CSV table of C-alpha atoms (C1' of nucleotides) in Angstrom, one decimal:
chain,number,residue,atom,x,y,z
A,1,MET,CA,97.0,-17.2,16.4
A,2,ALA,CA,93.9,-15.8,18.1
A,3,THR,CA,92.9,-12.3,17.5
A,4,ARG,CA,93.4,-9.8,20.4
A,5,ALA,CA,91.7,-6.6,21.3
A,6,GLY,CA,93.5,-3.3,21.1
A,7,ARG,CA,95.5,-3.9,18.0
A,8,ASN,CA,95.1,-3.5,14.3
A,9,GLU,CA,93.1,-6.4,13.0
A,10,ILE,CA,92.1,-7.5,9.6
A,11,ASN,CA,88.4,-7.7,9.1
A,12,THR,CA,87.5,-5.0,11.6
A,13,PRO,CA,84.4,-4.0,9.5
A,14,ALA,CA,83.1,-7.6,9.8
A,15,ARG,CA,83.8,-7.8,13.5
A,16,ILE,CA,82.0,-4.5,14.0
A,17,LEU,CA,79.0,-5.9,12.2
A,18,ASP,CA,79.1,-9.1,14.3
A,19,VAL,CA,78.9,-7.2,17.5
A,20,ALA,CA,76.4,-4.6,16.3
A,21,GLU,CA,74.2,-7.3,14.8
A,22,ARG,CA,73.9,-9.1,18.1
A,23,LEU,CA,73.3,-5.9,20.0
A,24,VAL,CA,70.5,-4.9,17.7
A,25,GLN,CA,68.9,-8.3,17.7
A,26,GLN,CA,69.0,-8.4,21.5
A,27,ARG,CA,68.4,-4.7,22.5
A,28,GLY,CA,67.1,-3.0,19.4
A,29,PHE,CA,68.5,-0.3,17.1
A,30,ASN,CA,67.6,2.4,19.7
A,31,GLY,CA,69.0,0.2,22.5
A,32,PHE,CA,72.7,0.1,21.6
A,33,SER,CA,75.3,2.7,21.0
A,34,TYR,CA,78.7,3.1,19.2
A,35,ALA,CA,80.2,3.1,22.7
A,36,ASP,CA,78.8,-0.4,23.4
A,37,VAL,CA,80.3,-1.8,20.2
A,38,ALA,CA,83.6,0.0,20.7
A,39,LYS,CA,84.0,-1.2,24.2
A,40,GLU,CA,83.3,-4.8,23.3
A,41,LEU,CA,85.9,-4.8,20.5
A,42,GLY,CA,88.5,-2.9,22.5
A,43,ILE,CA,88.6,-0.1,20.0
A,44,THR,CA,87.4,3.5,20.2
A,45,LYS,CA,84.3,5.2,18.8
A,46,PRO,CA,86.2,7.2,16.1
A,47,ALA,CA,87.6,3.9,14.8
A,48,LEU,CA,84.0,2.8,14.3
A,49,HIS,CA,83.1,6.0,12.5
A,50,TYR,CA,86.0,5.4,10.2
A,51,HIS,CA,84.4,2.1,9.0
A,52,TYR,CA,80.8,3.2,9.2
A,53,ALA,CA,80.3,6.9,9.0
A,54,GLY,CA,77.2,7.0,11.1
A,55,LYS,CA,74.6,4.8,12.8
A,56,ALA,CA,72.4,4.9,9.7
A,57,GLU,CA,75.2,3.5,7.5
A,58,LEU,CA,76.1,0.8,10.1
A,59,GLY,CA,72.4,-0.2,10.3
A,60,ASP,CA,72.1,-0.4,6.6
A,61,ALA,CA,75.2,-2.6,6.3
A,62,LEU,CA,73.8,-4.7,9.0
A,63,ILE,CA,70.5,-5.4,7.2
A,64,THR,CA,72.2,-5.9,3.9
A,65,ARG,CA,74.5,-8.6,5.3
A,66,TYR,CA,71.7,-10.2,7.2
A,67,ALA,CA,69.5,-10.4,4.2
A,68,ALA,CA,72.3,-11.8,2.1
A,69,ARG,CA,73.0,-14.5,4.6
A,70,PHE,CA,69.4,-15.3,4.9
A,71,ALA,CA,69.0,-15.6,1.1
A,72,GLN,CA,72.0,-17.8,1.1
A,73,ALA,CA,70.5,-20.1,3.8
A,74,LEU,CA,67.3,-20.3,1.6
A,75,ASP,CA,69.4,-21.3,-1.4
A,76,GLU,CA,71.1,-24.0,0.7
A,77,ILE,CA,67.6,-25.3,1.7
A,78,ASP,CA,66.6,-25.4,-1.9
A,79,ALA,CA,69.8,-27.3,-2.8
A,80,ASN,CA,69.8,-29.8,0.0
A,81,VAL,CA,66.3,-30.3,1.3
A,82,VAL,CA,63.7,-32.3,-0.7
A,83,GLY,CA,60.0,-31.6,-0.5
A,84,ALA,CA,57.9,-28.6,0.4
A,85,PRO,CA,57.1,-29.7,4.0
A,86,ALA,CA,60.7,-30.4,4.8
A,87,LYS,CA,61.7,-27.0,3.3
A,88,LEU,CA,59.2,-25.3,5.5
A,89,ASP,CA,60.5,-27.1,8.5
A,90,ALA,CA,64.1,-26.0,7.6
A,91,TYR,CA,62.8,-22.5,7.2
A,92,ALA,CA,61.3,-22.5,10.7
A,93,THR,CA,64.6,-23.9,12.1
A,94,LEU,CA,66.4,-20.9,10.8
A,95,TYR,CA,64.2,-18.8,13.1
A,96,GLU,CA,64.6,-21.2,16.0
A,97,ASP,CA,68.4,-21.0,15.8
A,98,VAL,CA,68.2,-17.2,16.1
A,99,LEU,CA,65.9,-17.5,19.1
A,100,ARG,CA,68.1,-20.0,20.8
A,101,ASP,CA,70.8,-17.3,20.9
A,102,LYS,CA,68.3,-15.1,22.8
A,103,ARG,CA,68.0,-12.9,19.7
A,104,MET,CA,65.1,-11.6,17.8
A,105,CYS,CA,65.1,-11.8,14.0
A,106,LEU,CA,67.0,-8.6,13.0
A,107,CYS,CA,64.3,-7.4,10.7
A,108,GLY,CA,61.6,-8.3,13.1
A,109,MET,CA,63.3,-6.1,15.7
A,110,LEU,CA,63.7,-3.3,13.1
A,111,ALA,CA,60.1,-3.7,12.1
A,112,ALA,CA,59.1,-2.9,15.7
A,113,GLU,CA,61.2,0.3,15.6
A,114,TYR,CA,60.3,1.0,12.1
A,115,GLN,CA,59.0,4.6,12.7
A,116,THR,CA,62.3,5.7,14.2
A,117,LEU,CA,64.7,4.2,11.7
A,118,PRO,CA,66.9,6.2,9.4
A,119,LYS,CA,65.1,6.3,6.1
A,120,ALA,CA,67.9,4.4,4.2
A,121,MET,CA,67.2,1.4,6.5
A,122,THR,CA,63.4,1.1,5.9
A,123,LYS,CA,63.6,0.0,2.3
A,124,THR,CA,66.0,-2.8,3.2
A,125,VAL,CA,63.8,-4.1,6.0
A,126,ILE,CA,60.9,-4.3,3.6
A,127,ARG,CA,63.0,-6.1,1.0
A,128,PHE,CA,63.9,-8.7,3.6
A,129,PHE,CA,60.2,-9.5,4.2
A,130,ASP,CA,59.5,-9.5,0.5
A,131,ASP,CA,62.3,-11.9,-0.2
A,132,SER,CA,61.0,-14.3,2.5
A,133,GLU,CA,57.5,-14.0,1.2
A,134,ARG,CA,58.7,-14.8,-2.3
A,135,TRP,CA,60.6,-17.8,-1.3
A,136,LEU,CA,57.8,-19.2,0.8
A,137,THR,CA,55.3,-18.5,-1.9
A,138,HIS,CA,57.3,-20.6,-4.3
A,139,VAL,CA,57.6,-23.5,-1.8
A,140,LEU,CA,53.9,-23.3,-1.1
A,141,ASP,CA,53.1,-23.5,-4.8
A,142,GLN,CA,55.4,-26.5,-5.2
A,143,GLY,CA,53.7,-28.3,-2.2
A,144,ARG,CA,50.3,-27.5,-3.4
A,145,GLN,CA,51.1,-28.9,-6.8
A,146,ASP,CA,52.6,-32.2,-5.6
A,147,GLN,CA,49.8,-32.4,-2.9
A,148,THR,CA,52.2,-32.4,0.0
A,149,LEU,CA,50.7,-29.2,1.3
A,150,HIS,CA,47.1,-28.2,1.6
A,151,PHE,CA,45.9,-24.6,2.4
A,152,ALA,CA,43.1,-22.3,1.5
A,153,GLY,CA,43.5,-19.0,-0.4
A,154,THR,CA,46.5,-17.8,-2.3
A,155,SER,CA,50.0,-19.0,-1.7
A,156,THR,CA,51.0,-15.4,-1.1
A,157,ASP,CA,48.5,-15.0,1.7
A,158,ALA,CA,49.7,-18.3,3.2
A,159,ALA,CA,53.3,-17.1,3.0
A,160,ARG,CA,52.5,-13.9,4.7
A,161,MET,CA,50.8,-15.8,7.5
A,162,ILE,CA,53.8,-18.0,8.0
A,163,VAL,CA,56.2,-15.0,8.1
A,164,GLY,CA,54.0,-13.3,10.6
A,165,ALA,CA,53.4,-16.3,12.7
A,166,LEU,CA,57.1,-17.1,13.0
A,167,GLU,CA,58.1,-13.5,13.7
A,168,GLY,CA,55.4,-13.2,16.4
A,169,ALA,CA,56.2,-16.6,18.0
A,170,MET,CA,59.8,-15.4,18.4
A,171,LEU,CA,58.7,-12.1,19.7
A,172,VAL,CA,56.5,-13.6,22.4
A,173,ALA,CA,58.8,-16.6,23.2
A,174,ARG,CA,61.8,-14.4,24.0
A,175,PRO,CA,60.5,-12.7,27.2
A,176,TYR,CA,59.7,-16.2,28.5
A,177,GLY,CA,63.2,-17.4,27.5
A,178,ASP,CA,61.4,-20.4,26.2
A,179,VAL,CA,62.5,-21.9,22.9
A,180,ASP,CA,59.9,-24.7,23.2
A,181,ARG,CA,57.1,-22.1,23.1
A,182,PHE,CA,58.4,-21.2,19.6
A,183,ARG,CA,58.9,-24.8,18.5
A,184,THR,CA,55.3,-25.7,19.5
A,185,THR,CA,53.9,-23.0,17.4
A,186,SER,CA,56.0,-23.7,14.3
A,187,ALA,CA,55.2,-27.4,14.6
A,188,HIS,CA,51.5,-26.7,14.7
A,189,LEU,CA,51.8,-24.4,11.8
A,190,LEU,CA,53.5,-27.0,9.7
A,191,ALA,CA,51.1,-29.7,10.8
A,192,ASP,CA,48.1,-27.6,9.7
A,193,LEU,CA,49.7,-27.2,6.2
A,194,THR,CA,50.5,-30.8,5.7
A,195,LYS,CA,47.1,-32.0,7.0
A,196,PRO,CA,44.8,-33.1,4.2
A,197,ASN,CA,41.7,-31.0,3.8
B,1,MET,CA,34.7,23.5,27.2
B,2,ALA,CA,37.7,22.0,25.5
B,3,THR,CA,40.9,21.5,27.4
B,4,ARG,CA,43.8,23.8,26.6
B,5,ALA,CA,47.5,23.3,26.9
B,6,GLY,CA,49.7,25.3,29.2
B,7,ARG,CA,47.2,25.4,32.1
B,8,ASN,CA,46.4,23.4,35.1
B,9,GLU,CA,44.2,20.5,34.1
B,10,ILE,CA,42.4,17.8,35.9
B,11,ASN,CA,43.4,14.4,34.9
B,12,THR,CA,47.0,15.2,33.9
B,13,PRO,CA,48.2,11.8,34.9
B,14,ALA,CA,45.8,10.2,32.5
B,15,ARG,CA,46.7,12.6,29.7
B,16,ILE,CA,50.3,11.8,30.3
B,17,LEU,CA,49.6,8.1,29.9
B,18,ASP,CA,47.6,8.7,26.7
B,19,VAL,CA,50.5,10.5,25.0
B,20,ALA,CA,53.2,8.2,26.4
B,21,GLU,CA,51.2,5.1,25.4
B,22,ARG,CA,50.9,6.2,21.8
B,23,LEU,CA,54.6,7.1,21.6
B,24,VAL,CA,55.7,3.8,23.0
B,25,GLN,CA,53.4,1.9,20.7
B,26,GLN,CA,54.6,3.8,17.7
B,27,ARG,CA,58.3,4.4,18.5
B,28,GLY,CA,59.2,2.0,21.3
B,29,PHE,CA,60.1,2.5,25.0
B,30,ASN,CA,63.7,3.4,24.0
B,31,GLY,CA,62.4,5.7,21.2
B,32,PHE,CA,60.6,8.3,23.2
B,33,SER,CA,61.6,10.8,25.9
B,34,TYR,CA,60.0,12.8,28.7
B,35,ALA,CA,60.6,15.8,26.5
B,36,ASP,CA,58.5,14.4,23.8
B,37,VAL,CA,55.5,13.9,26.1
B,38,ALA,CA,56.0,17.2,27.8
B,39,LYS,CA,56.1,19.1,24.5
B,40,GLU,CA,53.0,17.5,23.2
B,41,LEU,CA,51.0,18.3,26.4
B,42,GLY,CA,52.4,21.8,26.7
B,43,ILE,CA,53.8,21.2,30.1
B,44,THR,CA,57.4,20.8,31.3
B,45,LYS,CA,59.5,17.8,32.1
B,46,PRO,CA,59.5,18.4,35.9
B,47,ALA,CA,55.7,18.3,35.9
B,48,LEU,CA,56.0,14.8,34.4
B,49,HIS,CA,58.3,13.7,37.1
B,50,TYR,CA,55.8,15.0,39.7
B,51,HIS,CA,53.3,12.5,38.4
B,52,TYR,CA,55.6,9.7,37.4
B,53,ALA,CA,58.9,9.7,39.2
B,54,GLY,CA,60.9,8.1,36.5
B,55,LYS,CA,60.6,6.4,33.1
B,56,ALA,CA,60.4,3.0,34.8
B,57,GLU,CA,57.4,4.1,36.9
B,58,LEU,CA,55.7,5.7,33.8
B,59,GLY,CA,56.3,2.5,31.9
B,60,ASP,CA,54.9,0.3,34.6
B,61,ALA,CA,51.7,2.5,34.8
B,62,LEU,CA,51.4,2.3,31.1
B,63,ILE,CA,51.4,-1.5,31.0
B,64,THR,CA,49.1,-1.8,34.0
B,65,ARG,CA,46.5,0.5,32.4
B,66,TYR,CA,46.8,-1.2,29.0
B,67,ALA,CA,46.4,-4.7,30.5
B,68,ALA,CA,43.4,-3.5,32.5
B,69,ARG,CA,41.7,-2.1,29.5
B,70,PHE,CA,42.5,-5.2,27.5
B,71,ALA,CA,41.0,-7.4,30.2
B,72,GLN,CA,37.9,-5.2,30.2
B,73,ALA,CA,37.6,-5.5,26.4
B,74,LEU,CA,37.8,-9.3,26.8
B,75,ASP,CA,35.1,-9.2,29.5
B,76,GLU,CA,32.9,-7.2,27.1
B,77,ILE,CA,33.4,-9.7,24.4
B,78,ASP,CA,32.4,-12.5,26.8
B,79,ALA,CA,29.3,-10.5,27.7
B,80,ASN,CA,28.2,-9.4,24.2
B,81,VAL,CA,29.5,-11.9,21.7
B,82,VAL,CA,28.0,-15.4,21.3
B,83,GLY,CA,30.0,-18.4,20.1
B,84,ALA,CA,33.7,-19.2,20.1
B,85,PRO,CA,34.3,-18.3,16.4
B,86,ALA,CA,32.8,-14.9,16.8
B,87,LYS,CA,34.7,-14.3,20.0
B,88,LEU,CA,38.0,-15.1,18.3
B,89,ASP,CA,37.0,-12.7,15.5
B,90,ALA,CA,36.3,-10.0,18.0
B,91,TYR,CA,39.6,-10.7,19.6
B,92,ALA,CA,41.4,-10.2,16.3
B,93,THR,CA,39.5,-7.0,15.8
B,94,LEU,CA,41.0,-5.6,19.0
B,95,TYR,CA,44.4,-6.0,17.4
B,96,GLU,CA,43.3,-4.6,14.1
B,97,ASP,CA,42.0,-1.5,15.7
B,98,VAL,CA,45.4,-0.9,17.2
B,99,LEU,CA,47.2,-1.4,13.9
B,100,ARG,CA,44.8,1.0,12.1
B,101,ASP,CA,46.2,3.7,14.4
B,102,LYS,CA,49.7,2.8,13.1
B,103,ARG,CA,50.5,1.4,16.5
B,104,MET,CA,52.0,-1.9,17.6
B,105,CYS,CA,50.4,-3.7,20.5
B,106,LEU,CA,52.0,-2.1,23.6
B,107,CYS,CA,53.2,-5.4,25.0
B,108,GLY,CA,54.4,-6.7,21.6
B,109,MET,CA,56.6,-3.6,21.3
B,110,LEU,CA,57.8,-4.0,24.9
B,111,ALA,CA,58.5,-7.7,24.1
B,112,ALA,CA,60.9,-6.7,21.4
B,113,GLU,CA,62.7,-4.3,23.8
B,114,TYR,CA,62.4,-6.8,26.6
B,115,GLN,CA,66.2,-7.1,27.4
B,116,THR,CA,66.5,-3.3,28.0
B,117,LEU,CA,63.3,-2.8,30.1
B,118,PRO,CA,63.4,-1.7,33.7
B,119,LYS,CA,62.9,-4.9,35.7
B,120,ALA,CA,59.6,-3.7,37.2
B,121,MET,CA,58.1,-3.7,33.7
B,122,THR,CA,59.1,-7.2,32.7
B,123,LYS,CA,56.8,-9.0,35.0
B,124,THR,CA,53.8,-6.9,33.8
B,125,VAL,CA,54.5,-7.6,30.2
B,126,ILE,CA,54.6,-11.4,30.8
B,127,ARG,CA,51.3,-11.1,32.8
B,128,PHE,CA,49.6,-9.5,29.8
B,129,PHE,CA,50.5,-12.4,27.5
B,130,ASP,CA,49.5,-14.9,30.2
B,131,ASP,CA,46.1,-13.2,30.5
B,132,SER,CA,45.5,-13.3,26.8
B,133,GLU,CA,46.6,-16.9,26.6
B,134,ARG,CA,44.2,-17.8,29.5
B,135,TRP,CA,41.2,-16.1,27.9
B,136,LEU,CA,41.9,-17.7,24.5
B,137,THR,CA,42.4,-21.1,26.0
B,138,HIS,CA,39.0,-20.8,27.6
B,139,VAL,CA,37.3,-19.8,24.3
B,140,LEU,CA,39.1,-22.6,22.4
B,141,ASP,CA,37.9,-25.1,25.0
B,142,GLN,CA,34.4,-23.8,24.6
B,143,GLY,CA,34.6,-24.0,20.8
B,144,ARG,CA,36.0,-27.5,20.8
B,145,GLN,CA,33.3,-28.7,23.1
B,146,ASP,CA,30.4,-27.3,21.1
B,147,GLN,CA,32.2,-28.3,17.9
B,148,THR,CA,32.4,-24.8,16.4
B,149,LEU,CA,36.2,-25.0,16.5
B,150,HIS,CA,38.5,-27.7,15.4
B,151,PHE,CA,42.2,-27.8,16.1
B,152,ALA,CA,45.0,-30.3,16.9
B,153,GLY,CA,46.9,-30.4,20.2
B,154,THR,CA,46.1,-28.6,23.4
B,155,SER,CA,44.0,-25.5,23.7
B,156,THR,CA,47.0,-23.8,25.4
B,157,ASP,CA,49.2,-24.5,22.4
B,158,ALA,CA,46.6,-23.2,20.0
B,159,ALA,CA,46.2,-20.1,22.2
B,160,ARG,CA,49.9,-19.4,22.1
B,161,MET,CA,49.9,-19.8,18.3
B,162,ILE,CA,47.1,-17.3,18.0
B,163,VAL,CA,48.7,-14.7,20.2
B,164,GLY,CA,52.0,-15.1,18.3
B,165,ALA,CA,50.4,-15.1,14.9
B,166,LEU,CA,48.5,-11.9,15.6
B,167,GLU,CA,51.4,-10.1,17.2
B,168,GLY,CA,53.6,-11.1,14.3
B,169,ALA,CA,51.1,-10.1,11.7
B,170,MET,CA,50.9,-6.7,13.3
B,171,LEU,CA,54.7,-6.4,13.5
B,172,VAL,CA,55.1,-7.1,9.8
B,173,ALA,CA,52.1,-5.3,8.5
B,174,ARG,CA,53.1,-2.0,10.2
B,175,PRO,CA,56.2,-1.3,8.0
B,176,TYR,CA,54.0,-1.8,4.9
B,177,GLY,CA,51.3,0.5,6.4
B,178,ASP,CA,48.9,-2.1,5.3
B,179,VAL,CA,46.0,-3.2,7.5
B,180,ASP,CA,44.7,-5.6,4.9
B,181,ARG,CA,47.9,-7.6,5.3
B,182,PHE,CA,46.9,-8.1,8.9
B,183,ARG,CA,43.3,-8.8,8.2
B,184,THR,CA,44.1,-11.5,5.6
B,185,THR,CA,46.3,-13.3,8.2
B,186,SER,CA,43.7,-13.1,10.9
B,187,ALA,CA,40.9,-14.3,8.6
B,188,HIS,CA,43.0,-17.2,7.5
B,189,LEU,CA,43.8,-18.1,11.1
B,190,LEU,CA,40.1,-18.1,12.0
B,191,ALA,CA,39.1,-20.0,8.9
B,192,ASP,CA,41.6,-22.8,9.8
B,193,LEU,CA,40.1,-23.1,13.2
B,194,THR,CA,36.5,-23.2,12.1
B,195,LYS,CA,37.2,-25.6,9.2
B,196,PRO,CA,36.0,-29.2,10.1
B,197,ASN,CA,38.9,-31.7,10.2
C,1,DG,C1',50.9,21.1,40.5
C,2,DT,C1',53.7,23.5,37.6
C,3,DC,C1',57.4,26.4,36.8
C,4,DT,C1',62.8,28.0,35.8
C,5,DA,C1',67.3,26.5,36.2
C,6,DT,C1',70.6,23.2,36.2
C,7,DA,C1',73.1,19.1,37.2
C,8,DG,C1',75.5,15.1,35.4
C,9,DG,C1',75.8,11.7,32.0
C,10,DC,C1',75.8,9.7,27.6
C,11,DA,C1',74.5,10.1,22.7
C,12,DG,C1',76.4,10.6,17.8
C,13,DA,C1',79.9,12.8,15.6
C,14,DT,C1',84.4,15.4,14.1
C,15,DA,C1',89.4,17.4,14.2
C,16,DG,C1',93.8,16.4,13.9
C,17,DA,C1',98.0,13.7,15.6
C,18,DC,C1',100.4,9.4,14.8
D,1,DG,C1',93.4,2.5,10.7
D,2,DT,C1',93.4,3.9,15.3
D,3,DC,C1',94.1,7.1,18.7
D,4,DT,C1',93.1,11.5,22.2
D,5,DA,C1',90.5,15.3,22.8
D,6,DT,C1',86.5,17.6,22.2
D,7,DC,C1',81.9,19.5,20.5
D,8,DT,C1',77.1,19.7,20.7
D,9,DG,C1',72.9,18.1,21.9
D,10,DC,C1',69.7,15.3,24.3
D,11,DC,C1',68.8,12.3,28.0
D,12,DT,C1',66.9,11.4,32.9
D,13,DA,C1',66.5,13.6,37.0
D,14,DT,C1',66.5,17.1,40.9
D,15,DA,C1',66.4,21.7,43.7
D,16,DG,C1',63.8,25.2,44.9
D,17,DA,C1',60.5,29.2,43.7
D,18,DC,C1',55.7,30.2,43.0
DNA sequence: GTCTATAGGCAGATAGAC
DNA sequence: GTCTATCTGCCTATAGAC
């Protein structure tokens, strides 16, 4: 039986996060309101406050779930994808899938609005980037060791460049509504890393 | 004689743009208000509306001036800097200077908020990226021709990657408050382009 | 060109009934 | 767990005096 609006539902907290997540990714944390979420779910604002006391708490829950899902996706890549180049490609595809939905990376969006965020949220945003960087560093070390990847400098620096390049490619591609613009950049990035010196 | 708040000033429109520009770059278009600007200038909100009818008009003037200054900076690079690698380095330094002021690129910030912008502003944002891309494409062509730059694919694709990488490096470096994080990425990017195949 | 005063709306948030 | 009703404050914007 399909869920319907306007009635008690199980899993309301998760449905709230689903809607709020999309709104933040598309409009920014300062570009959506409790009223937007409530309207879309067919509930009222006080019902939202029951589940998430304030916008700061909602935002924090949003990043935490997003980071957990992202970490899970990285685990699945580790479990199912063989070889550093293919892992990097799968990593870029995670971003591409977000962009295809006309969304920005949640934490990329929050990074833009960083100076206006409730303080509780800022640490969690940083942690997301740290996690990505750590995972990429590991993949880069692996690829350098088995000679499938070639790059100058430390693996940490290269990881930071990859995160930045993908976040920026998303950022710029979105106004153009052009996923290919992103794909071209990510393909180039990967080609540079796999090309022998 | 220094200017003082609370009195009639020449150049009020430009002073408004100065304050608004910084606020947008640091807090986003949805993260600042007329009250913020008025308070900082020691004038009232209606005075702001006299010069810029609404937030959309102010935003449009903001991007237009920013794009004009950016184009001017690119002209100066063309006039004073010799060689494609040095020009790319000077280009990256433009971004670095913005970041040092704890600001995001104005158009990078607006790209994040793109879906919430007044429609008049969206075209101008796009034009900024198009201008950057065109200038970079020209520099890349020049460098490829005189063999000072080496890259795979079209110069347009490479230009798009550079814009994205620099915007993204700014985006991520800002929460860390770490200009070196940006500099490392831009140095790597340039090194990759100057490295012989 | 800048002011005071104010309109009208929406923001985040709470009290208290059911 | 969700509602109605409401508070307070800030938002963009305008009228009209100086």
